mmCIF file of C-alpha atoms in Angstrom:
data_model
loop_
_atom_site.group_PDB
_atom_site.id
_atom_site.type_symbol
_atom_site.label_atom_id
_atom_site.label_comp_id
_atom_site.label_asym_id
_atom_site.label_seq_id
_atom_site.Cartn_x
_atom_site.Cartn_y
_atom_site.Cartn_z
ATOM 1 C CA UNK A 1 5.188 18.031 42.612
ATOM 2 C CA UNK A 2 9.123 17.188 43.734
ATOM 3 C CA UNK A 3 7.418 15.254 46.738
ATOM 4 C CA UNK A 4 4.888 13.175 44.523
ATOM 5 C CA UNK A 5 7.945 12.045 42.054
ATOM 6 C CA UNK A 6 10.301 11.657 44.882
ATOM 7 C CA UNK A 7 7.748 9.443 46.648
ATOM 8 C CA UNK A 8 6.889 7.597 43.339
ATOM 9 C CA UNK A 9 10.346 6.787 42.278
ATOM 10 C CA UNK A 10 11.086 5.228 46.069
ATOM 11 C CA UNK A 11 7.899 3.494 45.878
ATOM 12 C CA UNK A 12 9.248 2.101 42.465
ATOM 13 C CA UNK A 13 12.889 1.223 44.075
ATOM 14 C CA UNK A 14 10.655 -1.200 46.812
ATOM 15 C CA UNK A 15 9.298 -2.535 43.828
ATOM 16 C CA UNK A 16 12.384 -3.388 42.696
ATOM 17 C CA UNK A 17 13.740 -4.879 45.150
ATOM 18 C CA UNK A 18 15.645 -1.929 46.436
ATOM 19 C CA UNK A 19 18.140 -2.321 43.019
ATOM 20 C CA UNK A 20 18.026 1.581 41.111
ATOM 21 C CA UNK A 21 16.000 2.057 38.410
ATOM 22 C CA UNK A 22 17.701 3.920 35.417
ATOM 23 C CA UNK A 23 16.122 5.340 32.442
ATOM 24 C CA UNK A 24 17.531 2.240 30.301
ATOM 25 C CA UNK A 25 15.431 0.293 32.298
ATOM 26 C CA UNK A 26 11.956 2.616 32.434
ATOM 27 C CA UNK A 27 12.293 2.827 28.783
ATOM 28 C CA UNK A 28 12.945 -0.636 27.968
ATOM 29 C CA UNK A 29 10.008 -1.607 30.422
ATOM 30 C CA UNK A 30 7.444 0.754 28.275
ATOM 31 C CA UNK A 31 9.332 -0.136 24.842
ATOM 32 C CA UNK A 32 7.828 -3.685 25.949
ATOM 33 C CA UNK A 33 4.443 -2.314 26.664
ATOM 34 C CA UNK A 34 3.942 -0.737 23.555
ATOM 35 C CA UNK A 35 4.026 -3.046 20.964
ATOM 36 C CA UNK A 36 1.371 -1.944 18.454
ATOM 37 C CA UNK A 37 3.987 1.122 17.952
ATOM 38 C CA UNK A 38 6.655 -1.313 16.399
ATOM 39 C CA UNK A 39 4.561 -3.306 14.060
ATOM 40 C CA UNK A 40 3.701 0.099 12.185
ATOM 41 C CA UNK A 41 -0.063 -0.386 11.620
ATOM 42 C CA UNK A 42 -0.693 2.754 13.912
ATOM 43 C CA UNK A 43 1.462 4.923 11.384
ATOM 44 C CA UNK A 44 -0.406 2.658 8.289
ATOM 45 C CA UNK A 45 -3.725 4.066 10.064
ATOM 46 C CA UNK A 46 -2.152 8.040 10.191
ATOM 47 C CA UNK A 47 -1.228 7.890 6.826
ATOM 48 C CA UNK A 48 -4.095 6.392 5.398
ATOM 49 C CA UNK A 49 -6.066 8.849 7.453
ATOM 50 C CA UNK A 50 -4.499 12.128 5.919
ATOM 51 C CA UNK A 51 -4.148 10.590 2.691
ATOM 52 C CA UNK A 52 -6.673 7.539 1.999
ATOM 53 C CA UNK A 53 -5.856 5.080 -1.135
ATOM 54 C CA UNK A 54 -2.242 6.149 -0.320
ATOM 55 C CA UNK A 55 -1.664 2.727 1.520
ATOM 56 C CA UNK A 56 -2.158 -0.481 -0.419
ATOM 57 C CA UNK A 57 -2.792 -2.878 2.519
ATOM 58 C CA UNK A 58 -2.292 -5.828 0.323
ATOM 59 C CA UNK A 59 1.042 -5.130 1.566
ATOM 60 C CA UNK A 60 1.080 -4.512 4.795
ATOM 61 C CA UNK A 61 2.095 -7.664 7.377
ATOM 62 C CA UNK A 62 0.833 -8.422 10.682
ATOM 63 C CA UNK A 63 3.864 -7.096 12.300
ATOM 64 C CA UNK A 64 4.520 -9.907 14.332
ATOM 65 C CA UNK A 65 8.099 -11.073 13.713
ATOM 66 C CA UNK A 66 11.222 -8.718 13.402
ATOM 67 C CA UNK A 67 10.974 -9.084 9.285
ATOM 68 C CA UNK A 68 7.534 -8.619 9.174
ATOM 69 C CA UNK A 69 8.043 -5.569 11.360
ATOM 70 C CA UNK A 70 10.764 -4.105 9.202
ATOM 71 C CA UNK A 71 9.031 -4.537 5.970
ATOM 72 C CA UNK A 72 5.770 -2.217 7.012
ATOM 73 C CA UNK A 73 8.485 0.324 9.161
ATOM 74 C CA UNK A 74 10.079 0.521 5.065
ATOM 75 C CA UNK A 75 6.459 1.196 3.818
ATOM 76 C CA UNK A 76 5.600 3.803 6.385
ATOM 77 C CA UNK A 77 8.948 5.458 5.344
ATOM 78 C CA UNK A 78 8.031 4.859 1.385
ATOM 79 C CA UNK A 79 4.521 6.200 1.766
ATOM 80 C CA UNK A 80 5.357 9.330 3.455
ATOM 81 C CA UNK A 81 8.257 10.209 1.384
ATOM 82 C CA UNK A 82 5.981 9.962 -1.723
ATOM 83 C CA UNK A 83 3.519 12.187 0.268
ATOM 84 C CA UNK A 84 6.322 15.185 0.400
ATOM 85 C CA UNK A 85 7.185 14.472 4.252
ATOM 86 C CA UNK A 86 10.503 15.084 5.744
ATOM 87 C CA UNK A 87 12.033 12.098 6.482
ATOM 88 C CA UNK A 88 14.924 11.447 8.978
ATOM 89 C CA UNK A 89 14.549 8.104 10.539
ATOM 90 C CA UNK A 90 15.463 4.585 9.830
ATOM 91 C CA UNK A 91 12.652 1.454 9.627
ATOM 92 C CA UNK A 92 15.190 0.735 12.816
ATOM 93 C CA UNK A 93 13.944 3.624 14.752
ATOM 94 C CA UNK A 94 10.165 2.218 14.166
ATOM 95 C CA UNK A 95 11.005 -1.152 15.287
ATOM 96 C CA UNK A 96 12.921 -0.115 18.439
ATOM 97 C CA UNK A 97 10.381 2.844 19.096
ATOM 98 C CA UNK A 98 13.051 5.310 19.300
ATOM 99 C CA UNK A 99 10.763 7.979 21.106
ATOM 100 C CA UNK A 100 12.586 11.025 19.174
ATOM 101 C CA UNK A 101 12.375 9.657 15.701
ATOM 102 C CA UNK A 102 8.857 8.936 16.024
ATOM 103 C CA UNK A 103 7.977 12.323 16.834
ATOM 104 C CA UNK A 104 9.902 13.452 14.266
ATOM 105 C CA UNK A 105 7.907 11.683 12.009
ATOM 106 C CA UNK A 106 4.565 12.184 13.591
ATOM 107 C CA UNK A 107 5.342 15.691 12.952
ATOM 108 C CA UNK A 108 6.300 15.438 9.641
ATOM 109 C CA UNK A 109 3.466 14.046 8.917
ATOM 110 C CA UNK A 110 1.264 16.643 10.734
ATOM 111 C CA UNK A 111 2.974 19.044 8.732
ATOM 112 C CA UNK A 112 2.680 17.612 5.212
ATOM 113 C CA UNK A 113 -1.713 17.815 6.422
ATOM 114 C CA UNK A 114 -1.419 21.013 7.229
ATOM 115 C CA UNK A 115 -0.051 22.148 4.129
ATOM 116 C CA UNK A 116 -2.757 20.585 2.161
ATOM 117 C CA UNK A 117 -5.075 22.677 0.626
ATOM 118 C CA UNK A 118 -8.430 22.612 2.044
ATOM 119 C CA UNK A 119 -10.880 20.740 -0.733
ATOM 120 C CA UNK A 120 -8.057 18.220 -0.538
ATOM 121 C CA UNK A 121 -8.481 17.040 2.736
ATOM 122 C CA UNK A 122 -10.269 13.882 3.846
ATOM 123 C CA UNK A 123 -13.107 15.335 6.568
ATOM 124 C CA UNK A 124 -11.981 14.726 9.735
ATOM 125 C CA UNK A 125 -13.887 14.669 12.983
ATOM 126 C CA UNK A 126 -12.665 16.287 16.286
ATOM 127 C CA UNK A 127 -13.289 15.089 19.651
ATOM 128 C CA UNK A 128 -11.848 18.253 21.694
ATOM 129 C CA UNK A 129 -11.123 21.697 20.866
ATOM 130 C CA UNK A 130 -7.960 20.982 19.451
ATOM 131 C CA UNK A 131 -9.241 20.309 16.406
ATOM 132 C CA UNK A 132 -10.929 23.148 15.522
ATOM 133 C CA UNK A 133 -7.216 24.827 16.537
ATOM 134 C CA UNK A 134 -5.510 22.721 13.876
ATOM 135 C CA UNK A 135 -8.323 23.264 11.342
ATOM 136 C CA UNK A 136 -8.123 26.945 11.804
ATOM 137 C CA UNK A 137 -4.032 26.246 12.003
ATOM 138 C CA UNK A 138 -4.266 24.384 8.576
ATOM 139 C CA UNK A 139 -6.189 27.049 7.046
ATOM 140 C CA UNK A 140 -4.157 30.112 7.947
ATOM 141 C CA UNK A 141 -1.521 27.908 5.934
ATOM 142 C CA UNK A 142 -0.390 28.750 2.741
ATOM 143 C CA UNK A 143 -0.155 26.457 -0.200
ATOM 144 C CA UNK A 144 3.369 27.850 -2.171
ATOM 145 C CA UNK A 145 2.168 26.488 -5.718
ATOM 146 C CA UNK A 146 -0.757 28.821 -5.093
ATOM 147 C CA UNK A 147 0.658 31.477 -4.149
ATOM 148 C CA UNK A 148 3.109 31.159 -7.000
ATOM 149 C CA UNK A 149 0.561 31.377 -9.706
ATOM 150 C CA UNK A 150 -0.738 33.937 -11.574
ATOM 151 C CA UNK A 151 -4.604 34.752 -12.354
ATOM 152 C CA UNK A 152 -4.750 35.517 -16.289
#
């Protein structure tokens, strides 16, 4: 495996015309690539997903200038506050595709699902055998209004 990423960071460097690469410059090159992660619809999608009618698309832009960007980054944060998520990023970290922050919130948000009781959930369909881990994941979880009431 050292070998493989040896010889693919050399054949990278010829690439470049023999100048280093640095991390700055990987990340900057796939910050470029991914573009549909800054304009927010993919996060619109997820939250509309785990929680439909909780996204009013009337508002939600295109995405395609820096505005446009930052006012649907400010509804993703909005929406999933109002959902109960944990929120610790900026509409900044969206735009820029800070790769930490938007796991952070990607989890958050995974979280909030799982905490859902069951009848609650919109029926989702599962591709691989993950799903049926996360299903059996989200059911194993325990609602703590539930658990706080009392049968009379």
């Amino acid at each position: 495996m050292r070998f493989n990423i040896l010889q693919l960071l050399k054949n990278l460097r010829s690439h470049s015309h023999g100048k280093e690469i640095t991390d700055v410059d990987i990340l900057r090159w796939a910050n470029t690539k991914d573009k549909s992660l800054s304009d927010g619809i993919f996060f619109l999608e997820l939250l509309s997903a785990v929680q439909p009618r909780s996204v009013n698309w009337n508002l939600v832009t295109k995405g395609v200038t820096d505005e446009q960007k930052k006012m649907n980054a400010t509804y993703i944060i909005s929406i999933a506050r109002k959902l109960g998520c944990s929120i610790f990023l900026l509409p900044e970290d969206i735009i820029e595709v800070n790769q930490k922050m938007i796991l952070t919130l990607t989890v958050s948000i995974m979280y909030w699902f799982l905490k859902q009781p069951v009848e609650e959930k919109p029926a989702a369909t599962s591709d691989s055998e993950n799903g049926s881990q996360l299903e059996t994941l989200s059911n194993s979880t325990t609602d703590d209004s539930a658990s706080e009431s009392s049968v009379e």
